[in-house]
Short mmCIF file of C-alpha atoms in Angstrom, two decimals:
data_model
loop_
_atom_site.label_atom_id
_atom_site.label_comp_id
_atom_site.label_asym_id
_atom_site.label_seq_id
_atom_site.Cartn_x
_atom_site.Cartn_y
_atom_site.Cartn_z
CA MET A 1 -3.57 -12.34 -19.08
CA ASP A 2 -4.03 -9.87 -21.86
CA ARG A 3 -1.42 -7.34 -20.86
CA GLU A 4 -1.95 -5.01 -23.82
CA LYS A 5 -5.50 -4.33 -22.32
CA ILE A 6 -4.33 -3.83 -18.76
CA HIS A 7 -1.63 -1.16 -19.73
CA ARG A 8 -4.36 0.45 -21.86
CA HIS A 9 -6.70 0.57 -18.74
CA ILE A 10 -3.76 1.92 -16.69
CA ASP A 11 -2.98 4.56 -18.93
CA THR A 12 -6.92 5.30 -19.25
CA HIS A 13 -6.98 6.03 -15.68
CA LEU A 14 -3.46 7.19 -15.05
CA ASP A 15 -4.83 10.68 -13.55
CA ASP A 16 -7.09 8.25 -11.01
CA HIS A 17 -4.18 6.03 -10.24
CA ILE A 18 -1.88 9.24 -9.53
CA ALA A 19 -5.00 10.74 -7.26
CA ASN A 20 -4.97 7.58 -5.20
CA ILE A 21 -1.56 7.85 -4.37
CA GLN A 22 -1.62 11.46 -3.66
CA LYS A 23 -4.28 10.32 -1.09
CA TRP A 24 -2.18 8.31 0.95
CA VAL A 25 0.79 10.59 0.64
CA ARG A 26 -1.41 13.47 1.86
CA GLN A 27 -2.42 11.16 5.08
CA LYS A 28 0.01 11.87 7.66
CA SER A 29 1.29 8.41 9.34
CA VAL A 30 4.20 9.18 11.49
CA SER A 31 4.46 6.29 14.12
CA TRP A 32 7.44 7.85 16.02
CA ASP A 33 5.38 10.84 16.32
CA ASN A 34 2.04 9.62 16.78
CA LEU A 35 0.58 11.58 14.12
CA GLY A 36 -2.26 10.23 12.05
CA VAL A 37 -1.29 6.21 11.79
CA ARG A 38 -4.71 5.18 13.06
CA GLU A 39 -6.21 7.14 10.24
CA CYS A 40 -3.84 5.88 7.88
CA ALA A 41 -5.04 2.37 8.90
CA GLU A 42 -8.47 3.22 8.32
CA LEU A 43 -7.35 4.61 4.40
CA VAL A 44 -5.55 1.13 4.02
CA ALA A 45 -8.71 -0.64 5.37
CA LYS A 46 -10.70 1.39 2.71
CA THR A 47 -8.49 0.62 -0.36
CA TYR A 48 -8.46 -3.09 0.52
CA ARG A 49 -12.44 -2.75 0.37
CA ASP A 50 -12.61 -0.89 -2.88
CA LEU A 51 -10.31 -3.45 -4.28
CA GLY A 52 -12.83 -5.89 -3.70
CA CYS A 53 -11.84 -7.65 -0.60
CA LYS A 54 -14.34 -8.91 1.17
CA GLU A 55 -12.44 -9.75 4.44
CA VAL A 56 -10.88 -6.79 5.82
CA GLU A 57 -9.97 -6.21 9.63
CA ILE A 58 -7.98 -3.53 11.59
CA LEU A 59 -5.90 -5.53 13.93
CA GLU A 60 -4.64 -3.91 17.34
CA GLY A 61 -1.04 -3.25 17.57
CA ARG A 62 1.49 -2.48 20.56
CA PHE A 63 1.23 1.15 19.32
CA PHE A 64 -0.76 1.51 16.14
CA PRO A 65 -2.86 -0.88 14.06
CA GLY A 66 -2.25 -3.05 11.28
CA VAL A 67 -4.68 -4.35 8.87
CA TRP A 68 -5.62 -7.75 7.06
CA ALA A 69 -7.27 -8.20 4.24
CA PHE A 70 -8.05 -11.40 1.93
CA TYR A 71 -9.08 -10.92 -1.82
CA ASP A 72 -10.37 -14.23 -2.84
CA ALA A 73 -10.00 -14.81 -6.73
CA GLY A 74 -10.85 -18.36 -6.07
CA LYS A 75 -7.50 -19.35 -7.34
CA PRO A 76 -5.47 -22.53 -6.19
CA VAL A 77 -2.54 -20.21 -5.25
CA THR A 78 -2.29 -17.80 -2.57
CA VAL A 79 0.13 -14.42 -1.92
CA HIS A 80 1.18 -12.89 0.96
CA ASN A 81 1.55 -9.28 0.64
CA TYR A 82 3.36 -6.80 3.20
CA CYS A 83 2.91 -3.44 3.35
CA TYR A 84 4.00 -0.77 5.89
CA PHE A 85 2.19 2.45 6.00
CA ASP A 86 3.67 4.77 8.52
CA THR A 87 6.76 7.15 7.52
CA GLY A 88 9.57 8.98 9.04
CA THR A 89 9.69 12.20 11.16
CA VAL A 90 9.35 15.44 9.10
CA ARG A 91 11.53 18.05 9.83
CA PRO A 92 9.76 20.69 7.70
CA GLU A 93 12.90 22.89 7.33
CA GLY A 94 14.43 20.17 5.00
CA TRP A 95 11.43 19.95 2.32
CA LYS A 96 11.28 22.42 -0.62
CA TYR A 97 7.64 21.25 -1.13
CA ASP A 98 4.95 20.38 1.46
CA PRO A 99 5.82 16.75 2.83
CA TRP A 100 1.92 16.34 2.99
CA GLY A 101 0.89 18.16 -0.23
CA ALA A 102 1.56 15.16 -2.74
CA ASP A 103 2.42 18.08 -5.44
CA LEU A 104 3.17 17.02 -9.00
CA VAL A 105 6.34 19.00 -9.74
CA PRO A 106 8.86 19.10 -12.83
CA MET A 107 12.21 17.88 -11.55
CA ALA A 108 14.98 17.29 -14.09
CA SER A 109 13.99 15.37 -17.07
CA TYR A 110 10.59 14.35 -15.49
CA PRO A 111 7.34 16.58 -16.32
CA LYS A 112 5.75 15.17 -13.31
CA VAL A 113 7.52 13.98 -9.70
CA LEU A 114 4.89 13.46 -6.95
CA MET A 115 6.52 15.22 -3.87
CA GLY A 116 5.42 14.20 -0.06
CA ARG A 117 6.45 11.70 2.44
CA GLY A 118 6.31 8.24 1.64
CA ALA A 119 6.03 9.03 -2.12
CA TRP A 120 9.11 7.14 -2.90
CA SER A 121 9.08 4.70 -0.03
CA GLY A 122 6.33 2.69 1.32
CA LYS A 123 3.19 4.50 0.16
CA GLY A 124 3.94 5.33 -3.63
CA PRO A 125 5.26 1.93 -4.87
CA TYR A 126 2.49 0.12 -3.08
CA VAL A 127 -0.31 2.05 -4.24
CA ALA A 128 0.98 2.15 -7.66
CA TRP A 129 0.89 -1.72 -7.40
CA LEU A 130 -2.78 -1.61 -5.87
CA ASN A 131 -3.53 0.56 -8.66
CA ALA A 132 -2.31 -2.07 -11.21
CA LEU A 133 -4.20 -5.05 -9.23
CA SER A 134 -7.42 -2.65 -9.83
CA SER A 135 -6.67 -2.54 -13.36
CA VAL A 136 -6.16 -6.42 -13.96
CA ILE A 137 -9.36 -6.90 -11.88
CA GLU A 138 -11.28 -4.28 -14.26
CA VAL A 139 -9.99 -5.71 -17.55
CA LYS A 140 -10.46 -9.47 -16.59
CA GLY A 141 -12.87 -9.55 -13.85
CA THR A 142 -10.73 -11.13 -10.91
CA LEU A 143 -6.94 -11.59 -10.13
CA PRO A 144 -4.56 -14.75 -11.44
CA VAL A 145 -4.49 -15.52 -7.53
CA ASN A 146 -5.66 -14.80 -4.31
CA ILE A 147 -4.10 -12.37 -1.87
CA MET A 148 -3.52 -12.26 1.74
CA PHE A 149 -2.67 -8.63 2.95
CA LEU A 150 -1.14 -7.95 6.11
CA ALA A 151 0.01 -4.18 6.64
CA GLU A 152 1.31 -2.45 9.45
CA GLY A 153 1.89 1.06 10.94
CA GLU A 154 4.98 0.45 13.26
CA ASP A 155 7.42 -0.66 10.64
CA LEU A 156 9.89 2.36 11.32
CA MET A 157 9.47 1.19 15.17
CA CYS A 158 10.79 -2.07 13.98
CA SER A 159 7.88 -3.55 13.64
CA PRO A 160 6.83 -4.57 17.54
CA SER A 161 3.38 -5.97 16.35
CA TYR A 162 4.00 -7.55 12.88
CA GLU A 163 5.05 -10.99 14.59
CA GLU A 164 1.92 -11.12 16.78
CA PHE A 165 -0.12 -10.06 13.51
CA VAL A 166 1.08 -13.03 11.88
CA GLU A 167 0.53 -15.14 14.86
CA ARG A 168 -3.01 -14.07 14.69
CA LYS A 169 -3.54 -15.34 10.96
CA ARG A 170 -1.16 -18.32 11.28
CA ASP A 171 -3.73 -20.59 10.11
CA ARG A 172 -4.78 -18.66 6.85
CA LEU A 173 -1.11 -17.69 6.40
CA ARG A 174 -0.14 -21.17 5.82
CA GLN A 175 -1.98 -21.27 2.92
CA VAL A 176 0.29 -18.89 1.14
CA SER A 177 2.77 -19.97 -1.93
CA ALA A 178 5.00 -16.76 -2.33
CA SER A 179 5.05 -13.44 -0.35
CA TYR A 180 5.52 -10.16 -2.32
CA THR A 181 6.22 -6.34 -1.50
CA PRO A 182 6.81 -3.98 -4.06
CA SER A 183 9.24 -1.38 -3.85
CA SER A 184 10.69 1.65 -5.99
CA SER A 185 13.54 0.38 -8.28
CA GLN A 186 12.62 1.21 -11.99
CA THR A 187 15.37 2.80 -13.95
CA PRO A 188 14.53 6.05 -15.83
CA ALA A 189 14.52 3.66 -19.27
CA GLY A 190 11.77 1.51 -17.42
#
């Protein structure tokens, strides 16, 4: 893989990548409050299609849908990817910025910090990873592995439907060699 070209592509498209994260953060998806989760599932499905997944399906769950997608790179290795796109309840009085605004604000030594519900937890790191995948595809033409995406909108409700989603896709998921879930754990030094 040509990391230098991929990193240049990311740097060149950084504004677009940030806008993708902002789009997800701006989409309300509070499972406990029945606020925007179905609409967020549609956004997740669209994002997978835009990435190049030919197979995308919204799965009805007990309370809210999940999303299944498959990126077929024609490779011998397949990775499972877990994502949750629901967020916690918002109490506006606890927010200095609009929790759905996805505003970029200076904070301490950082010139721009994306503020909003999900920016640090489920949505921000996840979309950053999807942005990186899109850069790999743009530079290399495809990914080095196949990816089976299985996202849910009920994580904060203790995932009442995820086991059923896995069961529905059991035969496909047997092809998986590894599972990966991105999170926000980078230090200020990188």
